[in-house]
Coordinates of C-alpha atoms and ligand atoms in Angstrom, one line a residue:
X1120 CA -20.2 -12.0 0.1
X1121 CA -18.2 -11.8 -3.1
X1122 CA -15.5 -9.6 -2.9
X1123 CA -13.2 -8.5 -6.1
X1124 CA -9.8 -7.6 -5.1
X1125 CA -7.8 -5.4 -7.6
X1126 CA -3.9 -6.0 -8.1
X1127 CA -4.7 -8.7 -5.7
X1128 CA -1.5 -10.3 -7.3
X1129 CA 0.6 -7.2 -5.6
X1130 CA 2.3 -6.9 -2.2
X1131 CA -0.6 -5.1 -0.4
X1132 CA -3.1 -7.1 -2.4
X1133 CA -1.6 -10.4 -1.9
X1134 CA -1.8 -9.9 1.8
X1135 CA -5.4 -8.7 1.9
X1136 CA -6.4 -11.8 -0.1
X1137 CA -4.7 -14.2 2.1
X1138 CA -6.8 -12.7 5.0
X1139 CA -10.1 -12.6 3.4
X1140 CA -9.8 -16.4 2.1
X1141 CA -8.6 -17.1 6.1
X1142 CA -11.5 -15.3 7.0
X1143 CA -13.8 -17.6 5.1
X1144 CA -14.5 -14.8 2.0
X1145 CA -15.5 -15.3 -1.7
X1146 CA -12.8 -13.6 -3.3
X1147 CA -12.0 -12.5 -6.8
X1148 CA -8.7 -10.9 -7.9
X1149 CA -8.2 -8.8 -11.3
X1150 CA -4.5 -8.1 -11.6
X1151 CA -2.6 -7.2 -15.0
X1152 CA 0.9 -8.7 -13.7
X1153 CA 2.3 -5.9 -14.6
X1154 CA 4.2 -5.5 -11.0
X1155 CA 2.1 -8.5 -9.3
X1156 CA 2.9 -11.9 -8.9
X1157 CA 0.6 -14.9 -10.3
X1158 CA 1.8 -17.1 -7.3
X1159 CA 1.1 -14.8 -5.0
X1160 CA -2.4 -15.3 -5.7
X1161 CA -4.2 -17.6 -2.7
X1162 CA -5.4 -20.3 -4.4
X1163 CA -8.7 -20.6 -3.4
X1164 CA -9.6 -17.1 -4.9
X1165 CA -10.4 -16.9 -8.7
X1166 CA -7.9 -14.9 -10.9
X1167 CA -8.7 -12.7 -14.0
X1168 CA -5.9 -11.3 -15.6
X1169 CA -6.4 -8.0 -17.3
X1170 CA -6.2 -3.8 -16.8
X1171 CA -8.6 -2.1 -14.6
X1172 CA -8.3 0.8 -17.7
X1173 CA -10.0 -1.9 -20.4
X1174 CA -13.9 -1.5 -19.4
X1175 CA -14.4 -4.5 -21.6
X1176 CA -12.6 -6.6 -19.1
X1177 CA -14.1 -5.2 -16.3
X1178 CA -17.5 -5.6 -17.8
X1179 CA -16.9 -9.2 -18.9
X1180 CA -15.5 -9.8 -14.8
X1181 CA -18.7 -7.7 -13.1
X1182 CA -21.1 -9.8 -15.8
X1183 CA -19.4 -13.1 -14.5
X1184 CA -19.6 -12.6 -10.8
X1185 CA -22.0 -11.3 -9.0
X1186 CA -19.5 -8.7 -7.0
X1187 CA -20.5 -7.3 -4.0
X1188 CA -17.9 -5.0 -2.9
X1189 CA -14.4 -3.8 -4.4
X1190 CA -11.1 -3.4 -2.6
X1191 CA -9.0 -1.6 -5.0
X1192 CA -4.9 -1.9 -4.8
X1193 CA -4.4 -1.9 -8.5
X1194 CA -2.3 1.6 -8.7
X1195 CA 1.6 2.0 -9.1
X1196 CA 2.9 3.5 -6.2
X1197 CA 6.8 4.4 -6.1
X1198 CA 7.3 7.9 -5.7
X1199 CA 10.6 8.2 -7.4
X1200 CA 9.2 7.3 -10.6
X1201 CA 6.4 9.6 -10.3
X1202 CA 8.6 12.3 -10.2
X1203 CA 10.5 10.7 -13.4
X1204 CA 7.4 10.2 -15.3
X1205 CA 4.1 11.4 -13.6
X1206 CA 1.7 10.5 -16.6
X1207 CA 2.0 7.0 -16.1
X1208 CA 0.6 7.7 -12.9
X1209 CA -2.1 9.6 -13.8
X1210 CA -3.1 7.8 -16.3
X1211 CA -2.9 4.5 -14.4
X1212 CA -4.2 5.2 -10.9
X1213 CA -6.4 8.3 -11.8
X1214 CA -7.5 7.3 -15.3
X1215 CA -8.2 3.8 -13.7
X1216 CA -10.0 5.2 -10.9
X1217 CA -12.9 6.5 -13.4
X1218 CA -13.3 3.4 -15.7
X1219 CA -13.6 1.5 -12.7
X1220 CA -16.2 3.9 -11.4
X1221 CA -18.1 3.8 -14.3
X1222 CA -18.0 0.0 -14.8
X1223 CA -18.9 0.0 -10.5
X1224 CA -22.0 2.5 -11.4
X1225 CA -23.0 -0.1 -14.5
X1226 CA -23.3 -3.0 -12.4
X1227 CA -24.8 -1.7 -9.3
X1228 CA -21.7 -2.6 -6.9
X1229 CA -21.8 0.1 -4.2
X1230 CA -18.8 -0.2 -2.2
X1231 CA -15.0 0.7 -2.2
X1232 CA -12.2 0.3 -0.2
X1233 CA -9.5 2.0 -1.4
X1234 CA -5.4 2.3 -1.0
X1235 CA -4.4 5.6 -0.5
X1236 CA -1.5 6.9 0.9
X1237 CA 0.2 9.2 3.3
X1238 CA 1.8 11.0 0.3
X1239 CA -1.3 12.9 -0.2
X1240 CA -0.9 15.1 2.7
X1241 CA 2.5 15.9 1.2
X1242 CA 5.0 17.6 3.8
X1243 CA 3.0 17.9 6.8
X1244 CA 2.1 21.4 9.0
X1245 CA 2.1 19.1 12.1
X1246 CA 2.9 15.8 13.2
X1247 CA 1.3 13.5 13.9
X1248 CA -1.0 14.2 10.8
X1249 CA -4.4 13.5 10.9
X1250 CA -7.4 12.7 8.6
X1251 CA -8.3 16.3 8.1
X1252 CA -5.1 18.3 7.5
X1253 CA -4.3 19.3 4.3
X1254 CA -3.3 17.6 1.7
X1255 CA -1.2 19.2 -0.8
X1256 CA 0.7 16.1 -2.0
X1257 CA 4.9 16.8 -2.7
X1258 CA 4.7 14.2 -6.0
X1259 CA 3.0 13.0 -8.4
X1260 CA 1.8 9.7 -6.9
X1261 CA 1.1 11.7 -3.6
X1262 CA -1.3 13.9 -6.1
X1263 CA -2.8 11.0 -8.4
X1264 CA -4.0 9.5 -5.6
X1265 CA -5.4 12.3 -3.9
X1266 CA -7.4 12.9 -7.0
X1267 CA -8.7 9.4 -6.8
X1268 CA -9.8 10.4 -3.2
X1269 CA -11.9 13.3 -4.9
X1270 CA -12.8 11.4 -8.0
X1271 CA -14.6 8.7 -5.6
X1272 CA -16.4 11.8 -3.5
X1273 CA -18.5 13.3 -6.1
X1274 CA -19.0 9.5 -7.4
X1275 CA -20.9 9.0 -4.0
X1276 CA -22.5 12.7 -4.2
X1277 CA -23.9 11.3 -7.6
X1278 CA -24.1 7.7 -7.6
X1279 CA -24.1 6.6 -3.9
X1280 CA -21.1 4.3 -4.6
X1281 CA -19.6 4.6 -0.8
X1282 CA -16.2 4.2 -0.3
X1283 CA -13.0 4.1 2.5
X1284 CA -10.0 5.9 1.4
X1285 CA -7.3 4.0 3.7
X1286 CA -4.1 6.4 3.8
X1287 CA -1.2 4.0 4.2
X1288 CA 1.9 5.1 5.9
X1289 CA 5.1 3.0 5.3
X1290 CA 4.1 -0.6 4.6
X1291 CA 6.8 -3.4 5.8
X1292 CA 6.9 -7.0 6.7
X1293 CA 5.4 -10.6 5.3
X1294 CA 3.3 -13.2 5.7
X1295 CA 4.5 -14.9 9.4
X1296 CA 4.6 -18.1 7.7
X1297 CA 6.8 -16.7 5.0
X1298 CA 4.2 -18.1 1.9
X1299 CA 4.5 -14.4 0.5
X1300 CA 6.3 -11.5 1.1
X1301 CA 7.7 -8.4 -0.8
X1302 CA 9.0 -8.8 -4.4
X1303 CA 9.0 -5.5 -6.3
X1304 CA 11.4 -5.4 -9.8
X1305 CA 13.0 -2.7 -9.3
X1306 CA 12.5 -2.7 -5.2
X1307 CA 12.5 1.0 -4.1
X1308 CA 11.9 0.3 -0.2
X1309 CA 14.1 0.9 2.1
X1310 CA 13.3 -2.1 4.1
X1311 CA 13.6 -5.0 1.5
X1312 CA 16.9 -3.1 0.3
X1313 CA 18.4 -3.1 3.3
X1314 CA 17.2 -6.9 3.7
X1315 CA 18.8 -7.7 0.4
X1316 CA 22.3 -6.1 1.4
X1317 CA 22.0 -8.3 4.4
X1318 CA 21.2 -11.6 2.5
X1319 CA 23.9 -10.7 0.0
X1320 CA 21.9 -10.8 -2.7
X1321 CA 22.3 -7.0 -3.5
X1322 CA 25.6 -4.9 -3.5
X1323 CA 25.2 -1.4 -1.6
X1324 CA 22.8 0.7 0.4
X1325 CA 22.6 4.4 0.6
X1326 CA 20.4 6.6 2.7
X1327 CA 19.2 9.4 1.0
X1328 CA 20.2 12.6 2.8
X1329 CA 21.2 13.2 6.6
X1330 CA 20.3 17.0 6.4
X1331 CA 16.9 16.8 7.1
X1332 CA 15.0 18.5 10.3
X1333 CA 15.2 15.2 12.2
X1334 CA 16.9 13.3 15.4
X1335 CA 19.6 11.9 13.5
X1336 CA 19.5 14.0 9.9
X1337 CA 17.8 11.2 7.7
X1338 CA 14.0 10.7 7.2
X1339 CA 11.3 9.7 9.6
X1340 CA 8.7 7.4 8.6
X1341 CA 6.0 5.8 10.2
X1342 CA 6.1 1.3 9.4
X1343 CA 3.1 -0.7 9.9
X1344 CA 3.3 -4.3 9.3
X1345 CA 1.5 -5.7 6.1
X1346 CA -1.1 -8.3 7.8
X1347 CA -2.3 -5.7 9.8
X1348 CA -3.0 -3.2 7.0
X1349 CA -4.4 -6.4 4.9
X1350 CA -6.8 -6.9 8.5
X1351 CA -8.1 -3.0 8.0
X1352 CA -9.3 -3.5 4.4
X1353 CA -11.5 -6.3 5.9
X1354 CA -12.8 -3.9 8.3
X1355 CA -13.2 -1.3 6.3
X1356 CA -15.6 -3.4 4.2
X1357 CA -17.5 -4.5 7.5
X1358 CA -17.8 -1.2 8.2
X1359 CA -19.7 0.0 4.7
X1360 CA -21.4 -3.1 4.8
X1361 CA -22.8 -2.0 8.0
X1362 CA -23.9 0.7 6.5
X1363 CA -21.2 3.5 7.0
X1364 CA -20.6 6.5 5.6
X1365 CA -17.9 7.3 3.1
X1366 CA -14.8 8.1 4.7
X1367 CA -10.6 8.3 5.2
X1368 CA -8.7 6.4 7.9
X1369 CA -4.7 7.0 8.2
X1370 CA -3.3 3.4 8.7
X1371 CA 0.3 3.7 10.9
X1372 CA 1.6 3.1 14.1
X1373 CA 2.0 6.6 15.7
X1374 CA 5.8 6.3 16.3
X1375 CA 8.4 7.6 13.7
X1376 CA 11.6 5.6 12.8
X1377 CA 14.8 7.4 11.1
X1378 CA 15.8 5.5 8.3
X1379 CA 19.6 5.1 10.2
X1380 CA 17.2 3.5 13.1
X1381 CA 15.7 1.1 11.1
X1382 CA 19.1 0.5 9.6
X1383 CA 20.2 -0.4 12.9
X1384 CA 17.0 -2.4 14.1
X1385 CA 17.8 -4.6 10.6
X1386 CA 21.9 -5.2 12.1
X1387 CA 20.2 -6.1 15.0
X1388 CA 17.2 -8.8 13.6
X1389 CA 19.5 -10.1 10.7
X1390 CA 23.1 -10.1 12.9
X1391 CA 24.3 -8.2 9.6
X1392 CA 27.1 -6.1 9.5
X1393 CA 24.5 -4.2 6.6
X1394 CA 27.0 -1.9 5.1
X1395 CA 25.5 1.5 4.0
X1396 CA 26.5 5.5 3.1
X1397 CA 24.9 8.4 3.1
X1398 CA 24.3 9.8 -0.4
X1399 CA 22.3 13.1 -1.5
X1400 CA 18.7 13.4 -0.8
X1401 CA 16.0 11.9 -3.4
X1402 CA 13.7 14.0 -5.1
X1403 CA 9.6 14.4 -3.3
X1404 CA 10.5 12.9 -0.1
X1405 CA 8.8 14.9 3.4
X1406 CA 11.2 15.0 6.3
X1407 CA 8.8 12.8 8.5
X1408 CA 5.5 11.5 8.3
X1409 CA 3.7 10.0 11.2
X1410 CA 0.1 9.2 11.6
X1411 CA -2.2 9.7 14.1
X1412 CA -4.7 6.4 13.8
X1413 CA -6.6 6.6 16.7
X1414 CA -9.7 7.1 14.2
X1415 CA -9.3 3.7 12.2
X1416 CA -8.9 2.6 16.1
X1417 CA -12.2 4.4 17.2
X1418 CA -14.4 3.6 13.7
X1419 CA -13.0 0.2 12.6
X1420 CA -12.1 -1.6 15.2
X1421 CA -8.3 -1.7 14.3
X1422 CA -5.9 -3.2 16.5
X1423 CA -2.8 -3.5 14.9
X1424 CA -1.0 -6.9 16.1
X1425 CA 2.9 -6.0 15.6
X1426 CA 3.6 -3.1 17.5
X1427 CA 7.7 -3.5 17.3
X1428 CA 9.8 -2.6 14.2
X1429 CA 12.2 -5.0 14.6
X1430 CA 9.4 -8.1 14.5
X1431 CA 8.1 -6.5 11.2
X1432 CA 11.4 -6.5 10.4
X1433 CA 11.7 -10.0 11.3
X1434 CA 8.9 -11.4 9.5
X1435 CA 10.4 -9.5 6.2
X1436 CA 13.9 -11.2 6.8
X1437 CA 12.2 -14.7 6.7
X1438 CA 10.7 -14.1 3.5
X1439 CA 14.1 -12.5 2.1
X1440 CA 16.2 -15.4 3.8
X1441 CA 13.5 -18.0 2.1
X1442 CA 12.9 -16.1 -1.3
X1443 CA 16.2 -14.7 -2.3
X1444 CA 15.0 -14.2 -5.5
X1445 CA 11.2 -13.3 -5.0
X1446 CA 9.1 -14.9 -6.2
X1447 CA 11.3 -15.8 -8.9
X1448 CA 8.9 -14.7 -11.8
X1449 CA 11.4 -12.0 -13.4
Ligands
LIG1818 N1 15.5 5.3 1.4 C1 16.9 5.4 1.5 N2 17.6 4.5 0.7 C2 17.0 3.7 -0.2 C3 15.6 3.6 -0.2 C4 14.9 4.5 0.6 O1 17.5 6.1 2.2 O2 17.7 2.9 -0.9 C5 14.8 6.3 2.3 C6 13.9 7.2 1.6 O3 14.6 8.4 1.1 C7 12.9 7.5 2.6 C8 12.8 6.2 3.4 O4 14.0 5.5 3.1 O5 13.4 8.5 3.5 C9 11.6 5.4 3.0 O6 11.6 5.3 1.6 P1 10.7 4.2 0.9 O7 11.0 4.4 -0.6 O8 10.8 2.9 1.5 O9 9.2 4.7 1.2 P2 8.5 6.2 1.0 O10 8.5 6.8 2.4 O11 9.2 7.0 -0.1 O12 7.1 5.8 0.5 C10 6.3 4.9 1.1 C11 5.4 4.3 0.0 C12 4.5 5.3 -0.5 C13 3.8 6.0 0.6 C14 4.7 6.6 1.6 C15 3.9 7.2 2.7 O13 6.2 3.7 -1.0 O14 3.6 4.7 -1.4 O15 5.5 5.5 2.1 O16 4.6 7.2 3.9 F1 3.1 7.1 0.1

């Protein structure tokens, strides 16, 4: 089967590609390089540069290739800025969300696997969260991508265009082989900052806030290593190509980290001194998020491969050691 990856040329994306083409795939990515990377891109799938917002583009992509399903990353996704400047994100991932529909609708393609996140649940009532708690997201990213969710529920109601909404907790790590890795302009994370403090190649690190409801005072989050997300889009695909029902799958490991733990865990992979202080807290961030994922377990299959922090960790170093300038694009 054909299958058109979007923003493909991202982190997430880049991943998921690399699977599918190991996995023996047709793939197309759509990416407007906005935040992506062109060599990131496996080359064995075919690249279209353009916006999932132009329906002309997507309408000149659908009419080339006969698509048969969509796995759709293209979204921006760093919650500071939301809270900076939240119309870019509606505009983007929401307003995106509905051309893509449309052109989906146009062409006949019926399925959708789609990156959402654990900031639509917002700050959580109990942990670990599952599928069907609330979600009453803290920021605007958290909320543009929970109206994506919706946006995509009353397209199957009307259409029948089936989709999985896969609600990503904290995303770390790289390819093993170190071919691609993380390379965001400005990076945000807290894992590839504290990697780049550790390969010198950036100045200071600060944890935001050690006031919060924790073990140690600073945030818990819950890491899951990039291949193995990349691994539950290509189940999630099986799965609606097996016929299954529209549906939401938390994708995690079930075990929280403090940010000062995964500080530590990064001394201990790297052998880094890692400097860092603690500064104020940062606008929209919960105290701790933790999935449950025993349902992506149950439903799809999912058996995550790296169950340690400190080997995601690992595999991120080796791409920061190797690429101390990214991809070296910008
Ligand atoms: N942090 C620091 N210092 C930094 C950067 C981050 O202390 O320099 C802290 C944050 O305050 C937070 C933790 O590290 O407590 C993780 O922050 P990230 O920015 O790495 O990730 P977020 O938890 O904010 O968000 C990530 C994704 C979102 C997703 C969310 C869900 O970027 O898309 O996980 O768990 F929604």
């Amino acid at each position: 089967m054909t299958i058109a990856v979007l923003g493909g040329a991202g982190y997430i994306g880049s991943h998921t590609v690399a699977q599918l083409v190991k996995a023996g795939e047709d793939v197309v990515v759509l990416d407007n390089l906005i935040t992506g990377h062109r060599q990131a891109v496996d080359p064995k799938a075919r690249f279209y540069q353009g916006d999932i917002r132009d329906y002309h583009f997507l309408s000149s992509v659908f009419s080339q290739e006969k698509i048969d399903g969509i796995i759709h990353f293209a979204a921006f996704s760093i919650v500071p800025e939301s809270m900076k400047d939240p119309l870019k994100y509606f505009d983007n991932n929401t307003g995106g969300m509905i051309t893509l529909l449309e052109a989906m609708h146009q062409f006949g393609i019926g399925k959708i696997v789609f990156s959402s996140t654990a900031a639509t649940y917002g700050e959580p009532k109990s942990i670990p969260i599952k599928e069907d708690d609330p979600q009453v997201p803290t920021n605007p990213y958290g909320e543009s991508k929970l109206a994506m969710e919706k946006i995509m529920h009353w397209s199957d109601v009307a259409y029948g265009i089936k989709f999985v909404a896969l609600r990503y907790f904290n995303v770390a790590g790289a390819m093993p082989d170190g071919s691609i890795g993380e390379d965001h302009n400005p990076e945000t994370h807290l894992i590839p900052i504290i990697l780049q403090v550790a390969a010198g190649t950036r100045d200071g690190l600060q944890i935001f806030g050690d006031d919060y409801p924790t073990k140690d005072g600073t945030n818990v989050r819950d890491y899951v290593h990039v291949v193995d997300l990349a691994d539950a889009h290509i189940l999630a695909m099986k799965y609606l190509n097996d016929g299954g029902d529209s549906n939401a799958f938390n994708l995690g490991s079930a075990t929280g980290f403090s940010n000062l733990e995964i500080l530590n865990a990064a001394r201990k992979v790297t052998g880094k001194e890692i400097p860092a202080k603690i500064g104020p807290r940062r606008a929209g961030d919960p105290s701790t998020l933790i999935a449950a994922s025993d349902k992506a377990r149950k439903i799809l299959g999912w058996q995550p491969q790296y169950d340690d922090v400190e080997k995601v960790i690992a595999t991120a170093w080796n791409w920061h050691e190797s690429h101390p300038k990214g991809f070296g694009d910008r």
